[in-house]
């Protein structure tokens, strides 16, 4: 009886492993397809796409979307996000829109601090993507303020690189078979 249980357990584990491998292959294919669809936006310098820990992350420079210290979308940003929304609405996944800032205080801004500024920017992006057809259930907003810099905050160029919106395609994690 113990051998039969062990064999059945091994078979279930093998099936589960195959299912996970299949899901991972599907994720990779989706990422490659999206990379192709974003090619012209990447070439135009509107966004960058990186793979961070197996997650596809769309990085958009704040200078394209917002003026420094502001949360109103620029015309150029509006246009880029509309194009992005047209692509993302066809992908049945969850996207997290994250606002990032530099570490400079928001003294002359109407926003209390960088947390609030980054959050409002992320929400504005979410609202525009929703307007373009990305389902509400597939999108969320987050603020990281200056907590995750990608460059030094000691230089103007570094601060500019830290002011950004990142849209992360969250992977579907297969549920465990019981």
PDB file of C-alpha atoms in Angstrom:
ATOM      1  CA  UNK A   1       0.000   0.000   0.000  1.00  0.00           C
ATOM      2  CA  UNK A   2       2.884   2.347   0.823  1.00  0.00           C
ATOM      3  CA  UNK A   3       4.431   1.729  -2.586  1.00  0.00           C
ATOM      4  CA  UNK A   4       1.152   2.490  -4.359  1.00  0.00           C
ATOM      5  CA  UNK A   5       0.807   5.761  -2.379  1.00  0.00           C
ATOM      6  CA  UNK A   6       4.394   6.747  -3.173  1.00  0.00           C
ATOM      7  CA  UNK A   7       3.915   5.970  -6.881  1.00  0.00           C
ATOM      8  CA  UNK A   8       0.656   7.957  -6.999  1.00  0.00           C
ATOM      9  CA  UNK A   9       2.328  10.863  -5.205  1.00  0.00           C
ATOM     10  CA  UNK A  10       5.251  10.792  -7.639  1.00  0.00           C
ATOM     11  CA  UNK A  11       2.882  10.794 -10.610  1.00  0.00           C
ATOM     12  CA  UNK A  12       1.001  13.799  -9.185  1.00  0.00           C
ATOM     13  CA  UNK A  13       4.303  15.628  -8.631  1.00  0.00           C
ATOM     14  CA  UNK A  14       5.382  14.922 -12.218  1.00  0.00           C
ATOM     15  CA  UNK A  15       2.024  16.185 -13.532  1.00  0.00           C
ATOM     16  CA  UNK A  16       2.306  19.318 -11.411  1.00  0.00           C
ATOM     17  CA  UNK A  17       5.860  19.928 -12.627  1.00  0.00           C
ATOM     18  CA  UNK A  18       4.732  19.589 -16.262  1.00  0.00           C
ATOM     19  CA  UNK A  19       1.871  22.001 -15.642  1.00  0.00           C
ATOM     20  CA  UNK A  20       4.249  24.555 -14.114  1.00  0.00           C
ATOM     21  CA  UNK A  21       6.705  24.156 -17.006  1.00  0.00           C
ATOM     22  CA  UNK A  22       3.863  24.724 -19.474  1.00  0.00           C
ATOM     23  CA  UNK A  23       2.765  27.882 -17.616  1.00  0.00           C
ATOM     24  CA  UNK A  24       6.336  29.179 -17.607  1.00  0.00           C
ATOM     25  CA  UNK A  25       6.606  28.594 -21.371  1.00  0.00           C
ATOM     26  CA  UNK A  26       3.319  30.480 -21.866  1.00  0.00           C
ATOM     27  CA  UNK A  27       4.661  33.392 -19.755  1.00  0.00           C
ATOM     28  CA  UNK A  28       7.822  33.526 -21.850  1.00  0.00           C
ATOM     29  CA  UNK A  29       5.846  33.494 -25.110  1.00  0.00           C
ATOM     30  CA  UNK A  30       3.592  36.299 -23.846  1.00  0.00           C
ATOM     31  CA  UNK A  31       6.599  38.387 -22.805  1.00  0.00           C
ATOM     32  CA  UNK A  32       8.179  37.931 -26.245  1.00  0.00           C
ATOM     33  CA  UNK A  33       4.922  38.837 -27.996  1.00  0.00           C
ATOM     34  CA  UNK A  34       4.561  41.999 -25.902  1.00  0.00           C
ATOM     35  CA  UNK A  35       8.179  42.967 -26.578  1.00  0.00           C
ATOM     36  CA  UNK A  36       7.403  42.836 -30.304  1.00  0.00           C
ATOM     37  CA  UNK A  37       4.279  44.976 -29.901  1.00  0.00           C
ATOM     38  CA  UNK A  38       6.209  47.620 -27.936  1.00  0.00           C
ATOM     39  CA  UNK A  39       9.114  47.740 -30.405  1.00  0.00           C
ATOM     40  CA  UNK A  40       8.194  51.113 -31.961  1.00  0.00           C
ATOM     41  CA  UNK A  41       7.558  52.722 -28.557  1.00  0.00           C
ATOM     42  CA  UNK A  42      10.949  51.451 -27.374  1.00  0.00           C
ATOM     43  CA  UNK A  43      12.642  52.828 -30.494  1.00  0.00           C
ATOM     44  CA  UNK A  44      10.947  56.196 -29.939  1.00  0.00           C
ATOM     45  CA  UNK A  45      12.381  56.323 -26.389  1.00  0.00           C
ATOM     46  CA  UNK A  46       8.922  56.294 -24.794  1.00  0.00           C
ATOM     47  CA  UNK A  47       9.549  53.203 -22.707  1.00  0.00           C
ATOM     48  CA  UNK A  48      11.979  50.478 -21.777  1.00  0.00           C
ATOM     49  CA  UNK A  49      11.111  46.890 -21.016  1.00  0.00           C
ATOM     50  CA  UNK A  50      13.123  44.841 -18.564  1.00  0.00           C
ATOM     51  CA  UNK A  51      12.748  41.453 -16.968  1.00  0.00           C
ATOM     52  CA  UNK A  52      13.080  41.663 -13.206  1.00  0.00           C
ATOM     53  CA  UNK A  53      12.923  38.325 -11.385  1.00  0.00           C
ATOM     54  CA  UNK A  54      10.859  36.795 -14.175  1.00  0.00           C
ATOM     55  CA  UNK A  55       8.448  39.727 -14.331  1.00  0.00           C
ATOM     56  CA  UNK A  56       8.042  41.942 -17.359  1.00  0.00           C
ATOM     57  CA  UNK A  57       8.402  45.583 -16.269  1.00  0.00           C
ATOM     58  CA  UNK A  58       7.525  48.482 -18.551  1.00  0.00           C
ATOM     59  CA  UNK A  59       9.498  51.554 -17.470  1.00  0.00           C
ATOM     60  CA  UNK A  60       8.277  54.948 -18.595  1.00  0.00           C
ATOM     61  CA  UNK A  61      10.366  58.026 -17.924  1.00  0.00           C
ATOM     62  CA  UNK A  62       8.505  60.654 -15.943  1.00  0.00           C
ATOM     63  CA  UNK A  63       9.736  63.387 -18.334  1.00  0.00           C
ATOM     64  CA  UNK A  64       7.537  61.858 -21.047  1.00  0.00           C
ATOM     65  CA  UNK A  65       4.498  61.669 -18.770  1.00  0.00           C
ATOM     66  CA  UNK A  66       4.735  64.516 -16.223  1.00  0.00           C
ATOM     67  CA  UNK A  67       6.546  67.786 -15.556  1.00  0.00           C
ATOM     68  CA  UNK A  68       8.765  67.771 -12.455  1.00  0.00           C
ATOM     69  CA  UNK A  69       6.721  67.998  -9.256  1.00  0.00           C
ATOM     70  CA  UNK A  70       3.441  67.725 -11.176  1.00  0.00           C
ATOM     71  CA  UNK A  71       0.880  64.965 -11.688  1.00  0.00           C
ATOM     72  CA  UNK A  72      -0.951  66.216 -14.787  1.00  0.00           C
ATOM     73  CA  UNK A  73      -0.221  64.017 -17.794  1.00  0.00           C
ATOM     74  CA  UNK A  74       1.533  65.706 -20.709  1.00  0.00           C
ATOM     75  CA  UNK A  75       0.123  65.491 -24.245  1.00  0.00           C
ATOM     76  CA  UNK A  76       3.025  63.236 -25.228  1.00  0.00           C
ATOM     77  CA  UNK A  77       2.423  61.052 -22.164  1.00  0.00           C
ATOM     78  CA  UNK A  78      -1.284  60.860 -22.855  1.00  0.00           C
ATOM     79  CA  UNK A  79      -0.615  59.677 -26.403  1.00  0.00           C
ATOM     80  CA  UNK A  80       1.967  57.080 -25.293  1.00  0.00           C
ATOM     81  CA  UNK A  81      -0.326  55.711 -22.570  1.00  0.00           C
ATOM     82  CA  UNK A  82      -3.265  55.436 -24.978  1.00  0.00           C
ATOM     83  CA  UNK A  83      -1.122  53.338 -27.279  1.00  0.00           C
ATOM     84  CA  UNK A  84       0.066  51.258 -24.337  1.00  0.00           C
ATOM     85  CA  UNK A  85      -3.519  50.769 -23.123  1.00  0.00           C
ATOM     86  CA  UNK A  86      -4.525  49.497 -26.556  1.00  0.00           C
ATOM     87  CA  UNK A  87      -1.984  46.718 -26.169  1.00  0.00           C
ATOM     88  CA  UNK A  88      -2.475  45.931 -22.465  1.00  0.00           C
ATOM     89  CA  UNK A  89      -6.264  45.647 -22.702  1.00  0.00           C
ATOM     90  CA  UNK A  90      -5.786  42.503 -24.812  1.00  0.00           C
ATOM     91  CA  UNK A  91      -3.707  40.785 -22.113  1.00  0.00           C
ATOM     92  CA  UNK A  92      -5.671  39.002 -19.392  1.00  0.00           C
ATOM     93  CA  UNK A  93      -3.194  39.628 -16.595  1.00  0.00           C
ATOM     94  CA  UNK A  94      -2.851  41.903 -13.624  1.00  0.00           C
ATOM     95  CA  UNK A  95      -0.749  45.019 -14.055  1.00  0.00           C
ATOM     96  CA  UNK A  96       0.609  47.051 -11.179  1.00  0.00           C
ATOM     97  CA  UNK A  97       1.318  50.693 -12.007  1.00  0.00           C
ATOM     98  CA  UNK A  98       4.001  52.035  -9.658  1.00  0.00           C
ATOM     99  CA  UNK A  99       4.953  55.680  -9.207  1.00  0.00           C
ATOM    100  CA  UNK A 100       8.579  56.481  -8.329  1.00  0.00           C
ATOM    101  CA  UNK A 101      10.179  59.848  -7.522  1.00  0.00           C
ATOM    102  CA  UNK A 102      13.600  61.258  -6.785  1.00  0.00           C
ATOM    103  CA  UNK A 103      14.472  62.112  -3.169  1.00  0.00           C
ATOM    104  CA  UNK A 104      13.976  65.875  -3.447  1.00  0.00           C
ATOM    105  CA  UNK A 105      11.292  67.265  -1.125  1.00  0.00           C
ATOM    106  CA  UNK A 106       8.059  68.544  -2.681  1.00  0.00           C
ATOM    107  CA  UNK A 107       8.287  71.956  -0.932  1.00  0.00           C
ATOM    108  CA  UNK A 108       6.945  74.077  -3.802  1.00  0.00           C
ATOM    109  CA  UNK A 109       4.408  71.475  -4.829  1.00  0.00           C
ATOM    110  CA  UNK A 110       0.797  71.074  -3.805  1.00  0.00           C
ATOM    111  CA  UNK A 111       1.616  67.507  -2.759  1.00  0.00           C
ATOM    112  CA  UNK A 112       2.437  66.766   0.860  1.00  0.00           C
ATOM    113  CA  UNK A 113       5.415  64.567  -0.015  1.00  0.00           C
ATOM    114  CA  UNK A 114       6.886  62.248  -2.656  1.00  0.00           C
ATOM    115  CA  UNK A 115       4.651  59.379  -1.499  1.00  0.00           C
ATOM    116  CA  UNK A 116       1.567  61.377  -2.359  1.00  0.00           C
ATOM    117  CA  UNK A 117       3.007  62.660  -5.667  1.00  0.00           C
ATOM    118  CA  UNK A 118       4.016  59.148  -6.809  1.00  0.00           C
ATOM    119  CA  UNK A 119       0.639  57.717  -5.757  1.00  0.00           C
ATOM    120  CA  UNK A 120      -1.356  60.373  -7.614  1.00  0.00           C
ATOM    121  CA  UNK A 121       0.758  59.885 -10.741  1.00  0.00           C
ATOM    122  CA  UNK A 122       0.202  56.120 -10.602  1.00  0.00           C
ATOM    123  CA  UNK A 123      -3.555  56.603 -10.165  1.00  0.00           C
ATOM    124  CA  UNK A 124      -3.680  59.001 -13.133  1.00  0.00           C
ATOM    125  CA  UNK A 125      -1.951  56.384 -15.294  1.00  0.00           C
ATOM    126  CA  UNK A 126      -4.365  53.697 -14.060  1.00  0.00           C
ATOM    127  CA  UNK A 127      -7.354  55.909 -14.879  1.00  0.00           C
ATOM    128  CA  UNK A 128      -6.110  56.552 -18.414  1.00  0.00           C
ATOM    129  CA  UNK A 129      -5.387  52.861 -19.010  1.00  0.00           C
ATOM    130  CA  UNK A 130      -8.876  52.040 -17.695  1.00  0.00           C
ATOM    131  CA  UNK A 131     -10.339  54.596 -20.110  1.00  0.00           C
ATOM    132  CA  UNK A 132      -8.475  52.798 -22.918  1.00  0.00           C
ATOM    133  CA  UNK A 133     -10.127  49.502 -22.001  1.00  0.00           C
ATOM    134  CA  UNK A 134      -7.813  47.791 -19.506  1.00  0.00           C
ATOM    135  CA  UNK A 135     -10.264  45.970 -17.187  1.00  0.00           C
ATOM    136  CA  UNK A 136     -10.523  47.316 -13.634  1.00  0.00           C
ATOM    137  CA  UNK A 137      -9.893  43.845 -12.217  1.00  0.00           C
ATOM    138  CA  UNK A 138      -6.534  43.723 -14.047  1.00  0.00           C
ATOM    139  CA  UNK A 139      -4.913  46.899 -12.751  1.00  0.00           C
ATOM    140  CA  UNK A 140      -3.752  48.503  -9.514  1.00  0.00           C
ATOM    141  CA  UNK A 141      -1.713  51.536  -8.428  1.00  0.00           C
ATOM    142  CA  UNK A 142       1.199  51.724  -6.001  1.00  0.00           C
ATOM    143  CA  UNK A 143       3.563  54.385  -4.693  1.00  0.00           C
ATOM    144  CA  UNK A 144       7.220  53.766  -3.977  1.00  0.00           C
ATOM    145  CA  UNK A 145       8.213  57.466  -3.751  1.00  0.00           C
ATOM    146  CA  UNK A 146      12.042  57.568  -3.525  1.00  0.00           C
ATOM    147  CA  UNK A 147      12.363  54.124  -1.893  1.00  0.00           C
ATOM    148  CA  UNK A 148      13.579  52.260  -5.013  1.00  0.00           C
ATOM    149  CA  UNK A 149      16.023  54.473  -6.901  1.00  0.00           C
ATOM    150  CA  UNK A 150      17.583  53.150 -10.103  1.00  0.00           C
ATOM    151  CA  UNK A 151      20.327  55.783 -10.110  1.00  0.00           C
ATOM    152  CA  UNK A 152      22.021  58.188  -7.732  1.00  0.00           C
ATOM    153  CA  UNK A 153      19.976  61.117  -6.466  1.00  0.00           C
ATOM    154  CA  UNK A 154      23.158  63.259  -6.271  1.00  0.00           C
ATOM    155  CA  UNK A 155      23.011  64.280  -9.939  1.00  0.00           C
ATOM    156  CA  UNK A 156      20.334  65.869 -12.096  1.00  0.00           C
ATOM    157  CA  UNK A 157      20.500  62.945 -14.549  1.00  0.00           C
ATOM    158  CA  UNK A 158      20.211  60.402 -11.719  1.00  0.00           C
ATOM    159  CA  UNK A 159      17.190  62.165 -10.238  1.00  0.00           C
ATOM    160  CA  UNK A 160      15.571  62.273 -13.692  1.00  0.00           C
ATOM    161  CA  UNK A 161      16.074  58.512 -14.060  1.00  0.00           C
ATOM    162  CA  UNK A 162      14.510  57.898 -10.644  1.00  0.00           C
ATOM    163  CA  UNK A 163      11.340  59.819 -11.569  1.00  0.00           C
ATOM    164  CA  UNK A 164       9.403  57.164 -13.445  1.00  0.00           C
ATOM    165  CA  UNK A 165       6.299  55.033 -13.803  1.00  0.00           C
ATOM    166  CA  UNK A 166       6.760  51.258 -13.902  1.00  0.00           C
ATOM    167  CA  UNK A 167       4.038  48.915 -15.060  1.00  0.00           C
ATOM    168  CA  UNK A 168       4.674  45.350 -13.942  1.00  0.00           C
ATOM    169  CA  UNK A 169       2.984  42.400 -15.601  1.00  0.00           C
ATOM    170  CA  UNK A 170       2.359  40.094 -12.666  1.00  0.00           C
ATOM    171  CA  UNK A 171       2.713  36.412 -13.504  1.00  0.00           C
ATOM    172  CA  UNK A 172      -0.082  33.942 -13.065  1.00  0.00           C
ATOM    173  CA  UNK A 173       1.046  31.548 -10.386  1.00  0.00           C
ATOM    174  CA  UNK A 174      -0.469  28.107 -10.940  1.00  0.00           C
ATOM    175  CA  UNK A 175      -2.497  26.888  -8.012  1.00  0.00           C
ATOM    176  CA  UNK A 176      -1.347  23.675  -6.413  1.00  0.00           C
ATOM    177  CA  UNK A 177      -3.190  20.519  -7.426  1.00  0.00           C
ATOM    178  CA  UNK A 178      -4.671  18.692  -4.464  1.00  0.00           C
TER     179      UNK A 178
END
